mmCIF file of N, CA and C in Angstrom:
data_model
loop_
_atom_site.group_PDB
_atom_site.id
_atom_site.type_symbol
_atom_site.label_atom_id
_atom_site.label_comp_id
_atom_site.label_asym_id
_atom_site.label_seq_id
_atom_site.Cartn_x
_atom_site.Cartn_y
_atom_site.Cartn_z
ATOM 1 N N UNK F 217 -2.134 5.874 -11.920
ATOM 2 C CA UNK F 217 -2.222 6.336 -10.556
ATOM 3 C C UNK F 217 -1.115 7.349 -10.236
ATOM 4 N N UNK F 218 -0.067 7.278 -11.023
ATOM 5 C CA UNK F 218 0.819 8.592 -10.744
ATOM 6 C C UNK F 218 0.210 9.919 -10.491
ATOM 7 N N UNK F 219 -0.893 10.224 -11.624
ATOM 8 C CA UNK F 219 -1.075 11.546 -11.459
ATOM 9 C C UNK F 219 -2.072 11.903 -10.074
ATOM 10 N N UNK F 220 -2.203 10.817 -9.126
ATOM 11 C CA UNK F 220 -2.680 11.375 -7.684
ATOM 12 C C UNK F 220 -1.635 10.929 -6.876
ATOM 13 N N UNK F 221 -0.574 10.120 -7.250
ATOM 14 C CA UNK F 221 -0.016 9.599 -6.201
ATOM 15 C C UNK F 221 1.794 10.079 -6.124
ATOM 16 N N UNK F 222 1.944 10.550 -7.516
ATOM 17 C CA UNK F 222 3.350 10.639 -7.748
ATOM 18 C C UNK F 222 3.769 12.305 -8.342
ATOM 19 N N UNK F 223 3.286 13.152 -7.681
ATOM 20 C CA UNK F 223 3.597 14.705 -8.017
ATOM 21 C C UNK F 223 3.346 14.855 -9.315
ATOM 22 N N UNK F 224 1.853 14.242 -10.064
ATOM 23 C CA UNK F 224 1.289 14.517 -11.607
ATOM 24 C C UNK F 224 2.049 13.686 -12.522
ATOM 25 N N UNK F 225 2.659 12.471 -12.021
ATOM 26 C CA UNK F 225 3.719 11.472 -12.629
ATOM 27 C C UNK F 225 5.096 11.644 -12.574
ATOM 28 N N UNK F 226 5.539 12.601 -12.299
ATOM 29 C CA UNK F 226 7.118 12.534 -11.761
ATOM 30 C C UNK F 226 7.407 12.012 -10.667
ATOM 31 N N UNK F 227 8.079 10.880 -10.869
ATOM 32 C CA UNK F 227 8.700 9.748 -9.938
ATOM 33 C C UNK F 227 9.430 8.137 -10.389
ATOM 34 N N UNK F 228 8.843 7.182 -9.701
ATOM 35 C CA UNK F 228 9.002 5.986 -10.472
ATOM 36 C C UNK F 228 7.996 5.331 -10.088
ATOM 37 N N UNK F 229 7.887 4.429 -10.585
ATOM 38 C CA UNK F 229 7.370 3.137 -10.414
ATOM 39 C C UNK F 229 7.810 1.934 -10.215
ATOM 40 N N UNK F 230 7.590 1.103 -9.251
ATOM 41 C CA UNK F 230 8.161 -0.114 -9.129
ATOM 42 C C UNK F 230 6.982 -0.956 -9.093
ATOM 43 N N UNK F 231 7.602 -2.063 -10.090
ATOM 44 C CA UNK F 231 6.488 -3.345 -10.852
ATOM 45 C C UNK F 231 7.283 -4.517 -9.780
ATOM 46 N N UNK F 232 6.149 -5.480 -9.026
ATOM 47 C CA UNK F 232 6.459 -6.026 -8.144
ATOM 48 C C UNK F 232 5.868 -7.356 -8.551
ATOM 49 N N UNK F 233 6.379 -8.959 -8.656
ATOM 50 C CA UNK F 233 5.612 -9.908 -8.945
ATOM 51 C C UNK F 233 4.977 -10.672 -7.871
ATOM 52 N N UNK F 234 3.722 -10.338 -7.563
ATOM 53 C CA UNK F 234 2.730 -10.050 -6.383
ATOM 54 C C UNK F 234 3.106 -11.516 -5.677
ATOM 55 N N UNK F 235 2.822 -12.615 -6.700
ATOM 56 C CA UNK F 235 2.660 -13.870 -6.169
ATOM 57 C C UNK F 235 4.083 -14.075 -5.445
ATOM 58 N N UNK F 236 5.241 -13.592 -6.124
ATOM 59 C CA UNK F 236 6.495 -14.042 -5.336
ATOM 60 C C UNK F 236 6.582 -13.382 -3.820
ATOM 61 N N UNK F 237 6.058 -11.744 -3.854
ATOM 62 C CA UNK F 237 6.150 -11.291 -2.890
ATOM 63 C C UNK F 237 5.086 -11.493 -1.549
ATOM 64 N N UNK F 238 4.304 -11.961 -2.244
ATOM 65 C CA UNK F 238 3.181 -12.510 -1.029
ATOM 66 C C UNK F 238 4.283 -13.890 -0.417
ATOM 67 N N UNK F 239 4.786 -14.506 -0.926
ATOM 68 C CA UNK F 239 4.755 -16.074 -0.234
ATOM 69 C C UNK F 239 6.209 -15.787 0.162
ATOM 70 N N UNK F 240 7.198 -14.277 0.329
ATOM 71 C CA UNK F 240 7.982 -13.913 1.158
ATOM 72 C C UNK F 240 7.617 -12.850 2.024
ATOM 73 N N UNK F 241 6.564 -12.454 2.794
ATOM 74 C CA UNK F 241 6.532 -11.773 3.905
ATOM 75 C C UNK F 241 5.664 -12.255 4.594
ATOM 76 N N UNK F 242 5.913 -11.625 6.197
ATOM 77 C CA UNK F 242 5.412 -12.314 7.436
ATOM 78 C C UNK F 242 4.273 -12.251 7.395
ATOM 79 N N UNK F 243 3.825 -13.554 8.401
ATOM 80 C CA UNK F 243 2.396 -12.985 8.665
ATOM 81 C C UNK F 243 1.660 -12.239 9.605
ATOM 82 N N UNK F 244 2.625 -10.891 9.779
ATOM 83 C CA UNK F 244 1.629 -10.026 10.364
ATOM 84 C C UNK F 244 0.893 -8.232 9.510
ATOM 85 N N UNK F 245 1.279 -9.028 7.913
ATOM 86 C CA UNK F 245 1.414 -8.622 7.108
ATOM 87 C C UNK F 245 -0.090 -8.793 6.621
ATOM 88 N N UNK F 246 -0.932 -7.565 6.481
ATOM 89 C CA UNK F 246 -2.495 -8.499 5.676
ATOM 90 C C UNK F 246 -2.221 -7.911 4.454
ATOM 91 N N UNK F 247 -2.454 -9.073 3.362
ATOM 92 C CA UNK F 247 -3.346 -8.505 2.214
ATOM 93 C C UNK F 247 -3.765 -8.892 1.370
ATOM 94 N N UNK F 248 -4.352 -8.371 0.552
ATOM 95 C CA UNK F 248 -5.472 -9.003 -1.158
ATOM 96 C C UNK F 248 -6.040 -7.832 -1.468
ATOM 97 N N UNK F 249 -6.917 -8.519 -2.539
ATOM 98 C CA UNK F 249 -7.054 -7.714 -3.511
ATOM 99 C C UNK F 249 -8.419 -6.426 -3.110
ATOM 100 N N UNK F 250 -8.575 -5.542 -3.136
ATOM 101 C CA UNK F 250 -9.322 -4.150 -2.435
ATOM 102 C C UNK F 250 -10.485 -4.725 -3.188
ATOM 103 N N UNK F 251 -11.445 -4.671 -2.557
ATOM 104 C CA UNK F 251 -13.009 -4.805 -3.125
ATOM 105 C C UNK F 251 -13.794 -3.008 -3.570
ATOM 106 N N UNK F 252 -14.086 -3.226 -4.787
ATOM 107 C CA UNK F 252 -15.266 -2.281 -4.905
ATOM 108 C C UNK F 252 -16.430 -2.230 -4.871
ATOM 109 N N UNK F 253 -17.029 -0.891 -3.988
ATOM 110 C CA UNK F 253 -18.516 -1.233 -3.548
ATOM 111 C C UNK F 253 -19.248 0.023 -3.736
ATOM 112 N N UNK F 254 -19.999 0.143 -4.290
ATOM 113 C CA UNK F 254 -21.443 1.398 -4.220
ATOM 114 C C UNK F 254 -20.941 2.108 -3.120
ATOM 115 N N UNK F 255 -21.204 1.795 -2.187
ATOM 116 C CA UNK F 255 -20.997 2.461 -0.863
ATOM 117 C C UNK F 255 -20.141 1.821 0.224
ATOM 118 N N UNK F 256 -19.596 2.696 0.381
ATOM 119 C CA UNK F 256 -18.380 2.357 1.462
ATOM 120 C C UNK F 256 -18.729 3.116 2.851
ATOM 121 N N UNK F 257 -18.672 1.891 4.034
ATOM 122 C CA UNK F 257 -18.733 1.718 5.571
ATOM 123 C C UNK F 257 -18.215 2.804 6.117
ATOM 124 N N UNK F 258 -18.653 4.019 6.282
ATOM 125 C CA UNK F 258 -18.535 4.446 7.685
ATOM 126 C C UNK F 258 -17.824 4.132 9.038
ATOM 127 N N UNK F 259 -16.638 4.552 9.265
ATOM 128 C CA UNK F 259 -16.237 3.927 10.421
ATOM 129 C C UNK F 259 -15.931 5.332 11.516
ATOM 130 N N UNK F 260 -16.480 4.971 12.626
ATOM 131 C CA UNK F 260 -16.086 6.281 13.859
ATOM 132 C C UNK F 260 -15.829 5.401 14.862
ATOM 133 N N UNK F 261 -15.077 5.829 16.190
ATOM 134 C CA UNK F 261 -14.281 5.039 16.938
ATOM 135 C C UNK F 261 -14.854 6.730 17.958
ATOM 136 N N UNK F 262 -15.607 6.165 19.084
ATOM 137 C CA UNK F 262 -16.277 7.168 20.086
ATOM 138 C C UNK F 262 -15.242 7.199 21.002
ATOM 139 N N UNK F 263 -15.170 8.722 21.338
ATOM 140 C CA UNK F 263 -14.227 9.475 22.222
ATOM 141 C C UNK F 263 -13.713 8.591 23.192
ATOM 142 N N UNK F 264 -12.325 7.817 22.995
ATOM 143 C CA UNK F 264 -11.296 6.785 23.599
ATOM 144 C C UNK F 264 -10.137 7.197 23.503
ATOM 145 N N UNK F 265 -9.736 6.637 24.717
ATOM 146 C CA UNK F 265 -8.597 7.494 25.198
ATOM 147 C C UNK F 265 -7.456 6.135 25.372
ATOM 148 N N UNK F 266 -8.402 5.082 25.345
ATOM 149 C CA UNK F 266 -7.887 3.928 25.497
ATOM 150 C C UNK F 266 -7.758 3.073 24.285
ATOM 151 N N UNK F 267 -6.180 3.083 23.962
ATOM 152 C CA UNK F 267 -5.753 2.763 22.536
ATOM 153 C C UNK F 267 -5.326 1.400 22.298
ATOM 154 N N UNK F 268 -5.978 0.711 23.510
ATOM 155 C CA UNK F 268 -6.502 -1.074 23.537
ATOM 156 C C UNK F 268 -7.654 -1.166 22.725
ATOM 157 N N UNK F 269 -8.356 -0.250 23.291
ATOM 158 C CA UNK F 269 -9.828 -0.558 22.798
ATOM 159 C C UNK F 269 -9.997 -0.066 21.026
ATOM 160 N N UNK F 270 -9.163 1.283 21.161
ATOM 161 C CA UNK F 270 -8.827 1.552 19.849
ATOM 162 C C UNK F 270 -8.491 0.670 18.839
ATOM 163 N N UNK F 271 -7.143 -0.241 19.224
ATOM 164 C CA UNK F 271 -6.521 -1.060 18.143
ATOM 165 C C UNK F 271 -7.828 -2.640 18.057
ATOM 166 N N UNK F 272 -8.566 -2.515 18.720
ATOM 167 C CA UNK F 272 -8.865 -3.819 19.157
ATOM 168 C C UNK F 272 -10.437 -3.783 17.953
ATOM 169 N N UNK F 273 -10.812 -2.098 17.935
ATOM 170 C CA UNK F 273 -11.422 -1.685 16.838
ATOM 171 C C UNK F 273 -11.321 -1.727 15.385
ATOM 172 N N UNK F 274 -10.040 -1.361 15.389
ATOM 173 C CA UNK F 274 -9.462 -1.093 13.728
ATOM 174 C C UNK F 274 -8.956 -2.628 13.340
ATOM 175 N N UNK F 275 -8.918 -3.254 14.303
ATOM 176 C CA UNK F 275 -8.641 -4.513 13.996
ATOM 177 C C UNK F 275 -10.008 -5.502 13.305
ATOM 178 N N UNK F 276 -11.059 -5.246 14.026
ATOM 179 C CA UNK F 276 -12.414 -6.074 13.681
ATOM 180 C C UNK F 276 -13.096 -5.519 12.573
ATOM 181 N N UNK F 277 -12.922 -4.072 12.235
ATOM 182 C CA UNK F 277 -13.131 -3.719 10.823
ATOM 183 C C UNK F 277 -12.040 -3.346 10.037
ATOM 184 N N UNK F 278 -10.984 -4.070 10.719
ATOM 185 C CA UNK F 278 -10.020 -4.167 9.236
ATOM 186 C C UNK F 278 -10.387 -4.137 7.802
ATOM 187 N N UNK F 279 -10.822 -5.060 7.536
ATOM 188 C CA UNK F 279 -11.235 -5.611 5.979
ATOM 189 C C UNK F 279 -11.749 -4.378 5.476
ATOM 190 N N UNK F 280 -13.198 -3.969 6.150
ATOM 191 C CA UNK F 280 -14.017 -2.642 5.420
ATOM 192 C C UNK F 280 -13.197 -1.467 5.794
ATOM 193 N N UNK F 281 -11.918 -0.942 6.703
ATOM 194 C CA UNK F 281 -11.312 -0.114 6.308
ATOM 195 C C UNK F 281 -10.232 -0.009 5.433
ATOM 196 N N UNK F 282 -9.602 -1.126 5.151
ATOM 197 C CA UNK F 282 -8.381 -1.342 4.166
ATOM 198 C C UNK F 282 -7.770 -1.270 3.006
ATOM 199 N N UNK F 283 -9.395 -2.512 2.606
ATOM 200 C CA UNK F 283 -9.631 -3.214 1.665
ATOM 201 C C UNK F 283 -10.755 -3.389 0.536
ATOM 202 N N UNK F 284 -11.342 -1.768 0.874
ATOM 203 C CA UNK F 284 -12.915 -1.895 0.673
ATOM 204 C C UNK F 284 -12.735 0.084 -0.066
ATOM 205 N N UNK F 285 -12.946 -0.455 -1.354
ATOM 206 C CA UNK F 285 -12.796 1.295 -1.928
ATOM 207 C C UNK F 285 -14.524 1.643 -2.505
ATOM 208 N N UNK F 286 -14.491 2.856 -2.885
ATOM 209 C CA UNK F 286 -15.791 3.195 -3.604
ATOM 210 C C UNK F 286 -15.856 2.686 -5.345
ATOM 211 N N UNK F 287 -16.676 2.503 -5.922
ATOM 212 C CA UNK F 287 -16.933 1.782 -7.283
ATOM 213 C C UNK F 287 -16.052 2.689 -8.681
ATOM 214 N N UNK F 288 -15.916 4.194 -7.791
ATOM 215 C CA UNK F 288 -15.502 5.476 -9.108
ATOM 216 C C UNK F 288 -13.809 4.483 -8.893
ATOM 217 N N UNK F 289 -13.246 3.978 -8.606
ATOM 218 C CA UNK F 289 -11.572 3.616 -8.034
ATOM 219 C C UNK F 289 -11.513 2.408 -8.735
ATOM 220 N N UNK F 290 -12.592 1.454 -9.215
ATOM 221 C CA UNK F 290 -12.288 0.345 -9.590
ATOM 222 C C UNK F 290 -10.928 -0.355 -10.422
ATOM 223 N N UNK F 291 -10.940 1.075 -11.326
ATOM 224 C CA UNK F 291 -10.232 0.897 -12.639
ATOM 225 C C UNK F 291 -8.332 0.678 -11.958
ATOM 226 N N UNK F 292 -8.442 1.012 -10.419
ATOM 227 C CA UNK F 292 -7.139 1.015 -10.175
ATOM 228 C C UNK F 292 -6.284 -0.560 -9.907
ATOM 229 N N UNK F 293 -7.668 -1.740 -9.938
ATOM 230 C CA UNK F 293 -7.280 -2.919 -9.812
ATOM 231 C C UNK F 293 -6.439 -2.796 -8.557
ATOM 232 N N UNK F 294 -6.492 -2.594 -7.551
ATOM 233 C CA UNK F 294 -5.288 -2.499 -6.269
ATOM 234 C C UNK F 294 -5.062 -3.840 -5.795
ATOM 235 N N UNK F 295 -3.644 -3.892 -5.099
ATOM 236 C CA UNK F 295 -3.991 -5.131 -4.937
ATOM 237 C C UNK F 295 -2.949 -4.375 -3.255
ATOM 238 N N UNK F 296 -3.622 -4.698 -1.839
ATOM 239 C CA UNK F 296 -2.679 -4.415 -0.940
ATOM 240 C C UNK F 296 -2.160 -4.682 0.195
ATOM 241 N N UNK F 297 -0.779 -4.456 0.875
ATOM 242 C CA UNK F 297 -0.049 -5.056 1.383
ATOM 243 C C UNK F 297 -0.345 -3.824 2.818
ATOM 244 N N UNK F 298 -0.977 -4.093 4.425
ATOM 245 C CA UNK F 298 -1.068 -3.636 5.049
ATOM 246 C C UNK F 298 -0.494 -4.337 6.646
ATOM 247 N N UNK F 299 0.489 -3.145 6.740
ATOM 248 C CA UNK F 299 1.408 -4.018 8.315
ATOM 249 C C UNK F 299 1.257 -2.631 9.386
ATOM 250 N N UNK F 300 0.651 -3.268 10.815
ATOM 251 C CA UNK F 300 0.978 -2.198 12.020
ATOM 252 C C UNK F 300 2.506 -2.058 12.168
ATOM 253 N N UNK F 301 2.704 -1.178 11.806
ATOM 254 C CA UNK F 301 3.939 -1.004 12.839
ATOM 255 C C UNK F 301 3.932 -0.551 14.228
ATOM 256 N N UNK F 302 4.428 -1.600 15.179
ATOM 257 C CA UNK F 302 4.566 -1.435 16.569
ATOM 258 C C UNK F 302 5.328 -0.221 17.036
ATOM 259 N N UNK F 303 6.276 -0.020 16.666
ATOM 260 C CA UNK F 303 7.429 0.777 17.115
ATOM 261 C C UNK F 303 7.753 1.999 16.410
ATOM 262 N N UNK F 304 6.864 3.081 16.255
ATOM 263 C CA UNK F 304 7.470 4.386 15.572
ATOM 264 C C UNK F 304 8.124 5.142 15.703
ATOM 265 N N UNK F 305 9.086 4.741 16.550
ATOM 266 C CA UNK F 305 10.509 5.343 16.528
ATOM 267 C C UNK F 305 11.474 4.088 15.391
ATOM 268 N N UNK F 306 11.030 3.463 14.699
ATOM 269 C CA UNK F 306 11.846 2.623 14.260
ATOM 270 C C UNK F 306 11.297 2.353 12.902
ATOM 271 N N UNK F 307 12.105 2.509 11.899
ATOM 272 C CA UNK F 307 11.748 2.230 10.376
ATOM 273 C C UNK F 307 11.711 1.054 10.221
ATOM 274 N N UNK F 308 10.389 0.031 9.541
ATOM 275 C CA UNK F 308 10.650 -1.017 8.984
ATOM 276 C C UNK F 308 10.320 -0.905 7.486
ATOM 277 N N UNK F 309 11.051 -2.165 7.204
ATOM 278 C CA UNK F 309 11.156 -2.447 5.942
ATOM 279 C C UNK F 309 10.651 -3.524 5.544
ATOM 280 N N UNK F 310 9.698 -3.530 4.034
ATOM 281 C CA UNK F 310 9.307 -5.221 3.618
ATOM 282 C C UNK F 310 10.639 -5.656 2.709
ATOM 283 N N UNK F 311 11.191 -7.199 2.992
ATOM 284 C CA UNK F 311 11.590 -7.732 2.108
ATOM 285 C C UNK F 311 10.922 -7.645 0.749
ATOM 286 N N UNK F 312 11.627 -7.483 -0.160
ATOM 287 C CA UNK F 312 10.762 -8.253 -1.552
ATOM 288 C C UNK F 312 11.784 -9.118 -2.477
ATOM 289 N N UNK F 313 12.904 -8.970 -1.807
ATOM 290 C CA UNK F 313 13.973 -9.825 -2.883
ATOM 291 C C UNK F 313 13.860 -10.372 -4.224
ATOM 292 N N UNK F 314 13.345 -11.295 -4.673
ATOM 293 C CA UNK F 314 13.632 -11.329 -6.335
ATOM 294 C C UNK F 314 11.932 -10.694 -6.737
ATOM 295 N N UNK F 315 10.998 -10.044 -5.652
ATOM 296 C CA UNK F 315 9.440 -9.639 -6.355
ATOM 297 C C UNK F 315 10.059 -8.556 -7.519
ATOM 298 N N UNK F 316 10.922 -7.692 -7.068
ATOM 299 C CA UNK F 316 10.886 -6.307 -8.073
ATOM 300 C C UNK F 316 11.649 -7.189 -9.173
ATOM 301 N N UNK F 317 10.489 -6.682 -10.290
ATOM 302 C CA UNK F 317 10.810 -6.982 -11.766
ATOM 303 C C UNK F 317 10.999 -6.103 -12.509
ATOM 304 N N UNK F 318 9.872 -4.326 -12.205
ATOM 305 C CA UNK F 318 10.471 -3.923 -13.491
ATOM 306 C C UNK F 318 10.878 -2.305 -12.398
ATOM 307 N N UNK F 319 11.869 -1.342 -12.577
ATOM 308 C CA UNK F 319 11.244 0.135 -12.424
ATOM 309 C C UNK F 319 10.920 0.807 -13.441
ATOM 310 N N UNK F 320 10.182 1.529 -13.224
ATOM 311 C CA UNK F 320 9.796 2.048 -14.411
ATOM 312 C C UNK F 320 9.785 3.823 -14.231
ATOM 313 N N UNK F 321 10.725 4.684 -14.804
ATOM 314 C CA UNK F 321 10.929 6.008 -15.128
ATOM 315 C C UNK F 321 10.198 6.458 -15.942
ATOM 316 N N UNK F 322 9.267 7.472 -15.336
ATOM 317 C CA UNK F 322 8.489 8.488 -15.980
ATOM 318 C C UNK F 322 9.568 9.596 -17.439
ATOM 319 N N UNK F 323 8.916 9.599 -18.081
ATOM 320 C CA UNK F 323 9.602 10.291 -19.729
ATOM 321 C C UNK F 323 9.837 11.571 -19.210
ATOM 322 N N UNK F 324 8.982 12.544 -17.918
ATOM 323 C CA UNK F 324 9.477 13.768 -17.431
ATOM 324 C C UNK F 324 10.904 13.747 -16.993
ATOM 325 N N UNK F 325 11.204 12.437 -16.184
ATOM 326 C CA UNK F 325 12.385 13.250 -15.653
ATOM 327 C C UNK F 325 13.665 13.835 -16.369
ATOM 328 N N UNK F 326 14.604 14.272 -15.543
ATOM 329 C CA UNK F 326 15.435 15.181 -16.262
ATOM 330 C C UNK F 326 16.585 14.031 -16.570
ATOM 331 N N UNK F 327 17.153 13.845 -17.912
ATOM 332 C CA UNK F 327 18.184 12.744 -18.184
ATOM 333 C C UNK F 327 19.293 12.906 -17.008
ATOM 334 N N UNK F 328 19.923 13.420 -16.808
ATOM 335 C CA UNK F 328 21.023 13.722 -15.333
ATOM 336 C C UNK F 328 20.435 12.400 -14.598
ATOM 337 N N UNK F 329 19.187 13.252 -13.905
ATOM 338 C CA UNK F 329 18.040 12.355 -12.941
ATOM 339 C C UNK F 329 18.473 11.122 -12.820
ATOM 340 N N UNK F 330 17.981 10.636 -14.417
ATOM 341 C CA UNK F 330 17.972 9.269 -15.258
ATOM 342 C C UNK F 330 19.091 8.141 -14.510
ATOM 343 N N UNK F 331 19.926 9.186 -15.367
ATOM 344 C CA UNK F 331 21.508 8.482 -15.828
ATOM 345 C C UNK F 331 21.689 8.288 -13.590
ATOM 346 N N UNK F 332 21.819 9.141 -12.859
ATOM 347 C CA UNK F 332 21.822 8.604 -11.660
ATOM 348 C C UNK F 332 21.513 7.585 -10.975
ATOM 349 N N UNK F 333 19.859 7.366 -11.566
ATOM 350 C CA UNK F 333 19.136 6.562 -11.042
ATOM 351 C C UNK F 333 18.966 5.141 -11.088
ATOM 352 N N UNK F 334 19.914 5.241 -12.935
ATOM 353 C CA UNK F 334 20.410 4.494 -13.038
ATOM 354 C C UNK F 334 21.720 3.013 -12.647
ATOM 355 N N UNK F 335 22.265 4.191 -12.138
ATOM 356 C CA UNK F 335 23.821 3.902 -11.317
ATOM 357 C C UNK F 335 23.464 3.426 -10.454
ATOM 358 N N UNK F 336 22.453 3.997 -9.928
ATOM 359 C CA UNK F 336 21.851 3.284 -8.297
ATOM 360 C C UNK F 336 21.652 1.879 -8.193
#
């Protein structure tokens, strides 16, 4: 998945042990594993101005917008972690405390890079 998600694989990767990190975050936290389907749901939300009615939408088809990919994606096995954030003036963060197990450095980067990223 790097090469759509990580500038053609330059970046990192972080390997997370799902089960530990599920049974440390809140529950306003949804997630599991993305279903693949032939065809994927259609969703439109008619000219609202009212972003009660909005959230109150994206909420009841949560699942088929989230969690629900097309059949060509299968191979990505996803597994995912989806939270509203209330407050966008304000960064949150998920705990994962002992989940991260591995990072993993792409062979592009530049050793300097490395050796930094390392230190970190």
């Amino acid at each position: 998945m790097w090469g759509l998600y990580a500038d053609k694989g330059q970046g990192v990767c972080l390997v997370f042990d799902k089960d530990i990190l599920c049974k440390q975050i809140d529950d306003a936290v949804l997630h599991k594993i993305v279903s693949y389907d032939t065809s994927v749901e259609s969703f439109y939300i008619a000219n609202s101005n009212d972003s009660q009615s909005i959230q109150r939408n994206i909420q009841k088809k949560a699942d088929k917008l989230f969690f629900h990919k097309r059949k060509e994606w299968e191979h990505e096995q996803e597994y995912r972690f989806i939270k509203r954030c209330t407050n966008l003036n304000k960064e949150e963060y998920l705990y994962y405390g002992k989940a991260l197990k591995y990072i993993i450095l792409n062979s592009v980067i530049e050793n300097t890079d490395s050796v930094k990223f390392k230190k970190m």
